[in-house]
Amino acid sequence: MGDGIYWPTFFFLLFSALACGFALAVVFSRNVVRMAFYLVMSLASTAGLFFLAGEDFVGAMQLMIYVGGTLVLLIFGVMLTSQKQFVEMKTPAGQWIVGLVTGCALVALLWMAAFETPQWQPISRAEAEAVAVQPTATPIGVALTNGRVDQLDQPDETLRGGMSSYLLPFEIVSVHLLVVLIGAAYLARAKRRSPSAAAPG
Amino acid sequence: MAEFLANYLPAWLAYMVAGAIHVGLIINLVAVGALVFIWLERKISGRIQDRLGPTRVGGKFGWLQTLADGLKLLTKEDLVPGGADKMLFRIAPYVSFCASIAAFLAIPFAGGDYPFIVQHVNTGVFFVLAVLGLEVFGVILAGYASASKWSLFGAMREAAQVVSYEVPLGLCAVVPVMLAGSLDLVVIGDVQQGWFTNWLIFHDPATFLIFWVYFTCATASVNRAPFDLAEAESELVAGFHTEYSGLRWSFFFMAEYGSMFSVSLLASILFLGGWNGPLPITEWLGLTAANGDIAWYIGQVLGVINVIGKAVAGVCVMMWIRWTLPRLRIDQVMATCLKYCTPLAAAFFLGAVAWQWSLPGRTFFGLLESPAELQSVSEGWSDATAAATDEDEPEASEDQTVSSEPSRKVAAAKLTGAAALQIASTNLQGGK
Amino acid sequence: MHHFMLANLLTEPVGVAHYMAVGAVLFVCGVLCMALKRNALGVLMGIELVLNGANLNFIAFGSRFLRGEGQGLGLDGPLMALFVIVLAAAEAAVALAIVLNFYNNYDSVDIDRADQLQG
């Protein structure tokens, strides 16, 4: 099976084409609900890329939180705020031209940076096939609570003892989520509309 | 399978053929399953309402009624409403159907060293729940694109309901994960080997109760009555699929029956022993890998029959509920989720943790010694108890269970597991 | 320098650079979305795309399959990606609440109408 098709590359090309194509569709679509649909497809393809990079847990997380949670929320927002049947808002052509020129320049710059850096180039096929499949949830769980499985040969005694774990950021994010939960509920709570908003317009 | 085929075919063709066979099997399972379930639903509803149900088409029990219906749907005109967003309207049923099928990718039908599963994902539970949550997209898109008030209302209800019910559903699914020490569905099924006393539903009172919470939430998250607000006939005509006709409409139905089947499969693997029967019959008959390939294969097929039988029983219970209970109002649905299911799931989760912590190594409500597979997880718990407790111990032993699979690179996985344990123990001692 | 981009495309593994290229496209699409859309929800979708482009880079840096065994960032990559996902969910919730409030006050989600603070 030495030089047949290397399937991960094939699927990388497939998923990356889907992700980029749908991302472009998000930019060029004028209908908000279609944008949301393209965004869903783009993010789901990105989850495919995560699976391909061996990060099953993050991929599933992306599907569950991003695609299943955040985007449902977004579409919900679209439905709550749409007045006409299918919301469309136009952007002037001048802005499009400036935006596209800047965007293409930025992509070219980032691509050059990516492909000119020797450390980021592909490894050989033999090396890639030698990489062992490992469970992904356990190391992440352990790293979030008290230690890093991948830092066992860390020379610094203090760092090895668990300081390099992500316990503190994890706690901060948890508290942050709680604050956001309360804040969002407070912001979006039902209240009477102000009389000025009721004016025709 | 691809490796086996590669002996006869060029490598690239072998992979494609293997993939095609897997996908074909799953699509058949969902499609044929839907045919059977629709027939079953008609029969069950008939019996519950003191009728006979279909009796004419295809022999005595009306076996072919669904097939006849399918042919009828095929011949119907594929209507698109004038004001609809045509592209999204056409694509929405396929989105639902794809999400429903994709969940089967990570569901094993028999365990052991070579499980019957399309893709062995080591975060299986999580993956299945995540993909099941995607089905709501098809419904929302359908509701929005139909340009009909009924559809839009149905879709809004569905969005609110499914997103809310994912929370208690996830909390319930975490309990078997904690007890088995792994997110891998194959491992979770395999630790319940032996007598029915090892099934996780009978592990302790909390898991027994949380199973019913899981079942309620699962019923709600696949939009079955009494939670089928998205298609409430009495208020919304037919909800999100009001404007659909013919084959596209039937795709929504196949998706619904497919996800009913997959949440029931998940319930049977997480709580009801999966492919392990109530009695260890395969062991008595010697149908294990030790007695050669054919015996092993027969044992596996028995396992498949077991797990599918349990799942079908779950689906039948859902139908029974549908034709027995009246539909809730939308505020009652949300209250059931947020006021009852979520706190109950959280409380039972804590109860299961407390039980496992105080009685490690016991099963069947603490009456029996747990089997060897669960002992390794329990060891982590007793270590944790000794060293003033830490949550990640059961996770740490996950790798050791996983590393017994031959298909994985054993050495590397063991290294990770050992390292995790080492870190955990040094930190615990340091922490004291 | 660019020989590997097209040669042996199907028989050789991809590297971090390829993931970064995809990430760059997502990022730029997101930035364009944020700059060009007048609908507040479109801007939000742009933010999600930008965050995903960044996430793809984190995953690529951390992946052993792209950098080889023992190379790369290790667990920092997926952990950062997880935090980004969680924070993005939080950000979306708050942003949506703000958009709904804005809609309540202006009857529109056109961000060009949010010019009350302009002097």
PDB file of C-alpha atoms in Angstrom, chain B residues 21-202:
ATOM      1  CA  ILE B  21     -20.756  -1.420   2.163  1.00  0.00           C
ATOM      2  CA  HIS B  22     -20.819   0.316   5.552  1.00  0.00           C
ATOM      3  CA  VAL B  23     -22.871   3.223   4.283  1.00  0.00           C
ATOM      4  CA  GLY B  24     -25.208   0.901   2.403  1.00  0.00           C
ATOM      5  CA  LEU B  25     -25.833  -1.145   5.538  1.00  0.00           C
ATOM      6  CA  ILE B  26     -26.648   1.926   7.593  1.00  0.00           C
ATOM      7  CA  ILE B  27     -28.969   3.458   5.017  1.00  0.00           C
ATOM      8  CA  ASN B  28     -30.730   0.132   4.762  1.00  0.00           C
ATOM      9  CA  LEU B  29     -31.046  -0.067   8.521  1.00  0.00           C
ATOM     10  CA  VAL B  30     -32.636   3.377   8.695  1.00  0.00           C
ATOM     11  CA  ALA B  31     -34.884   2.947   5.652  1.00  0.00           C
ATOM     12  CA  VAL B  32     -36.035  -0.583   6.386  1.00  0.00           C
ATOM     13  CA  GLY B  33     -36.283   0.324  10.062  1.00  0.00           C
ATOM     14  CA  ALA B  34     -38.598   3.195   9.162  1.00  0.00           C
ATOM     15  CA  LEU B  35     -40.761   0.860   7.064  1.00  0.00           C
ATOM     16  CA  VAL B  36     -41.090  -1.568   9.960  1.00  0.00           C
ATOM     17  CA  PHE B  37     -41.644   1.138  12.556  1.00  0.00           C
ATOM     18  CA  ILE B  38     -44.376   2.875  10.593  1.00  0.00           C
ATOM     19  CA  TRP B  39     -46.187  -0.431  10.238  1.00  0.00           C
ATOM     20  CA  LEU B  40     -45.625  -1.108  13.932  1.00  0.00           C
ATOM     21  CA  GLU B  41     -46.932   2.316  14.865  1.00  0.00           C
ATOM     22  CA  ARG B  42     -50.132   1.694  12.915  1.00  0.00           C
ATOM     23  CA  LYS B  43     -50.628  -1.671  14.536  1.00  0.00           C
ATOM     24  CA  ILE B  44     -49.875  -0.415  18.047  1.00  0.00           C
ATOM     25  CA  SER B  45     -52.067   2.658  17.711  1.00  0.00           C
ATOM     26  CA  GLY B  46     -54.827   0.451  16.327  1.00  0.00           C
ATOM     27  CA  ARG B  47     -54.642  -1.943  19.236  1.00  0.00           C
ATOM     28  CA  ILE B  48     -54.530   0.870  21.775  1.00  0.00           C
ATOM     29  CA  GLN B  49     -57.605   2.439  20.208  1.00  0.00           C
ATOM     30  CA  ASP B  50     -59.366  -0.922  20.074  1.00  0.00           C
ATOM     31  CA  ARG B  51     -58.979  -1.256  16.295  1.00  0.00           C
ATOM     32  CA  LEU B  52     -57.109  -3.786  14.203  1.00  0.00           C
ATOM     33  CA  GLY B  53     -54.832  -1.477  12.253  1.00  0.00           C
ATOM     34  CA  PRO B  54     -53.865  -2.351   8.677  1.00  0.00           C
ATOM     35  CA  THR B  55     -55.015  -5.838   7.711  1.00  0.00           C
ATOM     36  CA  ARG B  56     -55.322  -5.990   3.925  1.00  0.00           C
ATOM     37  CA  VAL B  57     -52.155  -5.123   2.068  1.00  0.00           C
ATOM     38  CA  GLY B  58     -49.723  -8.022   1.835  1.00  0.00           C
ATOM     39  CA  GLY B  59     -51.268 -10.816   3.829  1.00  0.00           C
ATOM     40  CA  LYS B  60     -52.873 -11.159   7.185  1.00  0.00           C
ATOM     41  CA  PHE B  61     -51.172  -8.464   9.224  1.00  0.00           C
ATOM     42  CA  GLY B  62     -50.909  -5.820   6.542  1.00  0.00           C
ATOM     43  CA  TRP B  63     -47.131  -6.235   6.316  1.00  0.00           C
ATOM     44  CA  LEU B  64     -46.848  -4.331   3.073  1.00  0.00           C
ATOM     45  CA  GLN B  65     -48.965  -1.352   4.080  1.00  0.00           C
ATOM     46  CA  THR B  66     -45.929   0.912   4.463  1.00  0.00           C
ATOM     47  CA  LEU B  67     -44.513  -0.188   1.134  1.00  0.00           C
ATOM     48  CA  ALA B  68     -47.808   0.677  -0.524  1.00  0.00           C
ATOM     49  CA  ASP B  69     -47.722   4.048   1.229  1.00  0.00           C
ATOM     50  CA  GLY B  70     -44.184   4.584   0.042  1.00  0.00           C
ATOM     51  CA  LEU B  71     -45.224   3.896  -3.557  1.00  0.00           C
ATOM     52  CA  LYS B  72     -48.096   6.327  -3.141  1.00  0.00           C
ATOM     53  CA  LEU B  73     -45.714   9.012  -1.822  1.00  0.00           C
ATOM     54  CA  LEU B  74     -43.337   8.415  -4.734  1.00  0.00           C
ATOM     55  CA  THR B  75     -46.061   9.116  -7.258  1.00  0.00           C
ATOM     56  CA  LYS B  76     -47.216  12.346  -5.590  1.00  0.00           C
ATOM     57  CA  GLU B  77     -46.292  15.702  -7.022  1.00  0.00           C
ATOM     58  CA  ASP B  78     -43.295  17.419  -5.446  1.00  0.00           C
ATOM     59  CA  LEU B  79     -44.855  20.780  -4.573  1.00  0.00           C
ATOM     60  CA  VAL B  80     -42.932  23.917  -3.687  1.00  0.00           C
ATOM     61  CA  PRO B  81     -45.021  26.832  -2.400  1.00  0.00           C
ATOM     62  CA  GLY B  82     -44.860  29.997  -4.498  1.00  0.00           C
ATOM     63  CA  GLY B  83     -43.424  32.245  -1.798  1.00  0.00           C
ATOM     64  CA  ALA B  84     -40.879  29.729  -0.547  1.00  0.00           C
ATOM     65  CA  ASP B  85     -37.103  30.024  -0.542  1.00  0.00           C
ATOM     66  CA  LYS B  86     -36.804  27.223  -3.064  1.00  0.00           C
ATOM     67  CA  MET B  87     -33.234  26.139  -2.474  1.00  0.00           C
ATOM     68  CA  LEU B  88     -33.566  25.830   1.300  1.00  0.00           C
ATOM     69  CA  PHE B  89     -37.011  24.286   0.984  1.00  0.00           C
ATOM     70  CA  ARG B  90     -35.634  21.539  -1.245  1.00  0.00           C
ATOM     71  CA  ILE B  91     -32.537  20.894   0.820  1.00  0.00           C
ATOM     72  CA  ALA B  92     -34.082  20.850   4.319  1.00  0.00           C
ATOM     73  CA  PRO B  93     -35.379  17.237   4.345  1.00  0.00           C
ATOM     74  CA  TYR B  94     -31.975  15.952   3.288  1.00  0.00           C
ATOM     75  CA  VAL B  95     -30.278  17.864   6.112  1.00  0.00           C
ATOM     76  CA  SER B  96     -32.549  16.187   8.649  1.00  0.00           C
ATOM     77  CA  PHE B  97     -32.095  12.789   7.078  1.00  0.00           C
ATOM     78  CA  CYS B  98     -28.291  13.078   6.863  1.00  0.00           C
ATOM     79  CA  ALA B  99     -28.007  14.076  10.524  1.00  0.00           C
ATOM     80  CA  SER B 100     -30.225  11.173  11.505  1.00  0.00           C
ATOM     81  CA  ILE B 101     -28.109   8.695   9.536  1.00  0.00           C
ATOM     82  CA  ALA B 102     -24.771  10.159  10.611  1.00  0.00           C
ATOM     83  CA  ALA B 103     -25.536   9.324  14.231  1.00  0.00           C
ATOM     84  CA  PHE B 104     -25.374   5.640  13.320  1.00  0.00           C
ATOM     85  CA  LEU B 105     -21.729   6.046  12.265  1.00  0.00           C
ATOM     86  CA  ALA B 106     -20.511   5.825  15.829  1.00  0.00           C
ATOM     87  CA  ILE B 107     -23.082   3.423  17.312  1.00  0.00           C
ATOM     88  CA  PRO B 108     -21.710  -0.080  17.840  1.00  0.00           C
ATOM     89  CA  PHE B 109     -23.969  -3.091  17.326  1.00  0.00           C
ATOM     90  CA  ALA B 110     -21.694  -5.630  18.975  1.00  0.00           C
ATOM     91  CA  GLY B 111     -18.633  -5.176  21.133  1.00  0.00           C
ATOM     92  CA  GLY B 112     -15.508  -7.052  21.997  1.00  0.00           C
ATOM     93  CA  ASP B 113     -12.107  -6.718  20.421  1.00  0.00           C
ATOM     94  CA  TYR B 114     -13.520  -6.267  16.932  1.00  0.00           C
ATOM     95  CA  PRO B 115     -16.773  -4.386  17.452  1.00  0.00           C
ATOM     96  CA  PHE B 116     -19.459  -4.174  14.765  1.00  0.00           C
ATOM     97  CA  ILE B 117     -19.296  -0.455  14.181  1.00  0.00           C
ATOM     98  CA  VAL B 118     -18.734   1.762  11.178  1.00  0.00           C
ATOM     99  CA  GLN B 119     -16.190   4.080  12.719  1.00  0.00           C
ATOM    100  CA  HIS B 120     -14.794   3.397  16.153  1.00  0.00           C
ATOM    101  CA  VAL B 121     -14.768   6.911  17.642  1.00  0.00           C
ATOM    102  CA  ASN B 122     -13.208   7.068  21.088  1.00  0.00           C
ATOM    103  CA  THR B 123     -15.615   9.801  22.132  1.00  0.00           C
ATOM    104  CA  GLY B 124     -18.643   7.878  20.855  1.00  0.00           C
ATOM    105  CA  VAL B 125     -21.326   9.045  23.306  1.00  0.00           C
ATOM    106  CA  PHE B 126     -20.432  12.652  22.752  1.00  0.00           C
ATOM    107  CA  PHE B 127     -20.334  12.277  18.975  1.00  0.00           C
ATOM    108  CA  VAL B 128     -23.736  10.609  18.774  1.00  0.00           C
ATOM    109  CA  LEU B 129     -25.380  13.227  20.982  1.00  0.00           C
ATOM    110  CA  ALA B 130     -23.745  16.025  19.001  1.00  0.00           C
ATOM    111  CA  VAL B 131     -24.873  14.684  15.640  1.00  0.00           C
ATOM    112  CA  LEU B 132     -28.400  14.004  16.874  1.00  0.00           C
ATOM    113  CA  GLY B 133     -28.619  17.651  17.839  1.00  0.00           C
ATOM    114  CA  LEU B 134     -28.001  18.634  14.216  1.00  0.00           C
ATOM    115  CA  GLU B 135     -31.278  17.184  13.032  1.00  0.00           C
ATOM    116  CA  VAL B 136     -33.051  20.284  14.283  1.00  0.00           C
ATOM    117  CA  PHE B 137     -31.452  22.275  11.455  1.00  0.00           C
ATOM    118  CA  GLY B 138     -33.460  20.565   8.780  1.00  0.00           C
ATOM    119  CA  VAL B 139     -36.625  21.328  10.711  1.00  0.00           C
ATOM    120  CA  ILE B 140     -35.756  24.987  11.255  1.00  0.00           C
ATOM    121  CA  LEU B 141     -34.790  25.475   7.622  1.00  0.00           C
ATOM    122  CA  ALA B 142     -37.971  23.739   6.488  1.00  0.00           C
ATOM    123  CA  GLY B 143     -40.078  25.911   8.759  1.00  0.00           C
ATOM    124  CA  TYR B 144     -38.452  29.109   7.634  1.00  0.00           C
ATOM    125  CA  ALA B 145     -38.240  28.332   3.931  1.00  0.00           C
ATOM    126  CA  SER B 146     -41.883  27.248   3.637  1.00  0.00           C
ATOM    127  CA  ALA B 147     -43.043  30.868   3.967  1.00  0.00           C
ATOM    128  CA  SER B 148     -45.979  29.717   6.049  1.00  0.00           C
ATOM    129  CA  LYS B 149     -46.895  30.854   9.529  1.00  0.00           C
ATOM    130  CA  TRP B 150     -47.732  27.332  10.674  1.00  0.00           C
ATOM    131  CA  SER B 151     -44.352  26.049   9.584  1.00  0.00           C
ATOM    132  CA  LEU B 152     -42.498  28.947  11.173  1.00  0.00           C
ATOM    133  CA  PHE B 153     -44.240  28.434  14.499  1.00  0.00           C
ATOM    134  CA  GLY B 154     -43.487  24.743  14.409  1.00  0.00           C
ATOM    135  CA  ALA B 155     -39.834  25.412  13.655  1.00  0.00           C
ATOM    136  CA  MET B 156     -39.473  27.979  16.445  1.00  0.00           C
ATOM    137  CA  ARG B 157     -40.973  25.581  18.940  1.00  0.00           C
ATOM    138  CA  GLU B 158     -38.726  22.809  17.752  1.00  0.00           C
ATOM    139  CA  ALA B 159     -35.606  24.968  18.013  1.00  0.00           C
ATOM    140  CA  ALA B 160     -36.388  26.038  21.565  1.00  0.00           C
ATOM    141  CA  GLN B 161     -37.341  22.541  22.617  1.00  0.00           C
ATOM    142  CA  VAL B 162     -34.411  20.615  21.154  1.00  0.00           C
ATOM    143  CA  VAL B 163     -31.762  23.057  22.349  1.00  0.00           C
ATOM    144  CA  SER B 164     -33.212  22.967  25.883  1.00  0.00           C
ATOM    145  CA  TYR B 165     -33.586  19.208  26.067  1.00  0.00           C
ATOM    146  CA  GLU B 166     -29.971  18.635  25.042  1.00  0.00           C
ATOM    147  CA  VAL B 167     -28.912  19.796  28.502  1.00  0.00           C
ATOM    148  CA  PRO B 168     -30.662  17.143  30.655  1.00  0.00           C
ATOM    149  CA  LEU B 169     -30.007  14.536  27.947  1.00  0.00           C
ATOM    150  CA  GLY B 170     -26.282  15.193  28.208  1.00  0.00           C
ATOM    151  CA  LEU B 171     -26.405  15.116  32.000  1.00  0.00           C
ATOM    152  CA  CYS B 172     -28.125  11.720  31.916  1.00  0.00           C
ATOM    153  CA  ALA B 173     -25.662  10.280  29.413  1.00  0.00           C
ATOM    154  CA  VAL B 174     -22.753  11.351  31.601  1.00  0.00           C
ATOM    155  CA  VAL B 175     -23.703   8.907  34.378  1.00  0.00           C
ATOM    156  CA  PRO B 176     -22.920   5.660  32.473  1.00  0.00           C
ATOM    157  CA  VAL B 177     -19.812   7.399  31.128  1.00  0.00           C
ATOM    158  CA  MET B 178     -18.684   8.021  34.682  1.00  0.00           C
ATOM    159  CA  LEU B 179     -19.470   4.480  35.846  1.00  0.00           C
ATOM    160  CA  ALA B 180     -17.745   2.820  32.884  1.00  0.00           C
ATOM    161  CA  GLY B 181     -14.880   5.285  32.930  1.00  0.00           C
ATOM    162  CA  SER B 182     -14.993   5.910  29.208  1.00  0.00           C
ATOM    163  CA  LEU B 183     -16.741   7.924  26.509  1.00  0.00           C
ATOM    164  CA  ASP B 184     -16.319   4.982  24.150  1.00  0.00           C
ATOM    165  CA  LEU B 185     -19.655   3.257  23.488  1.00  0.00           C
ATOM    166  CA  VAL B 186     -17.886  -0.064  22.857  1.00  0.00           C
ATOM    167  CA  VAL B 187     -16.246   0.069  26.282  1.00  0.00           C
ATOM    168  CA  ILE B 188     -19.478   1.136  27.985  1.00  0.00           C
ATOM    169  CA  GLY B 189     -21.301  -1.816  26.430  1.00  0.00           C
ATOM    170  CA  ASP B 190     -18.554  -4.269  27.268  1.00  0.00           C
ATOM    171  CA  VAL B 191     -18.356  -3.445  30.973  1.00  0.00           C
ATOM    172  CA  GLN B 192     -21.961  -4.668  31.327  1.00  0.00           C
ATOM    173  CA  GLN B 193     -21.050  -8.248  30.402  1.00  0.00           C
ATOM    174  CA  GLY B 194     -22.530 -11.212  32.210  1.00  0.00           C
ATOM    175  CA  TRP B 195     -25.848 -11.325  34.020  1.00  0.00           C
ATOM    176  CA  PHE B 196     -28.428  -8.574  33.801  1.00  0.00           C
ATOM    177  CA  THR B 197     -27.332  -7.543  37.293  1.00  0.00           C
ATOM    178  CA  ASN B 198     -24.332  -5.873  35.658  1.00  0.00           C
ATOM    179  CA  TRP B 199     -26.461  -3.578  33.527  1.00  0.00           C
ATOM    180  CA  LEU B 200     -25.822   0.001  34.468  1.00  0.00           C
ATOM    181  CA  ILE B 201     -29.523   0.719  34.966  1.00  0.00           C
ATOM    182  CA  PHE B 202     -29.402  -1.640  37.966  1.00  0.00           C
TER     183      PHE B 202
END
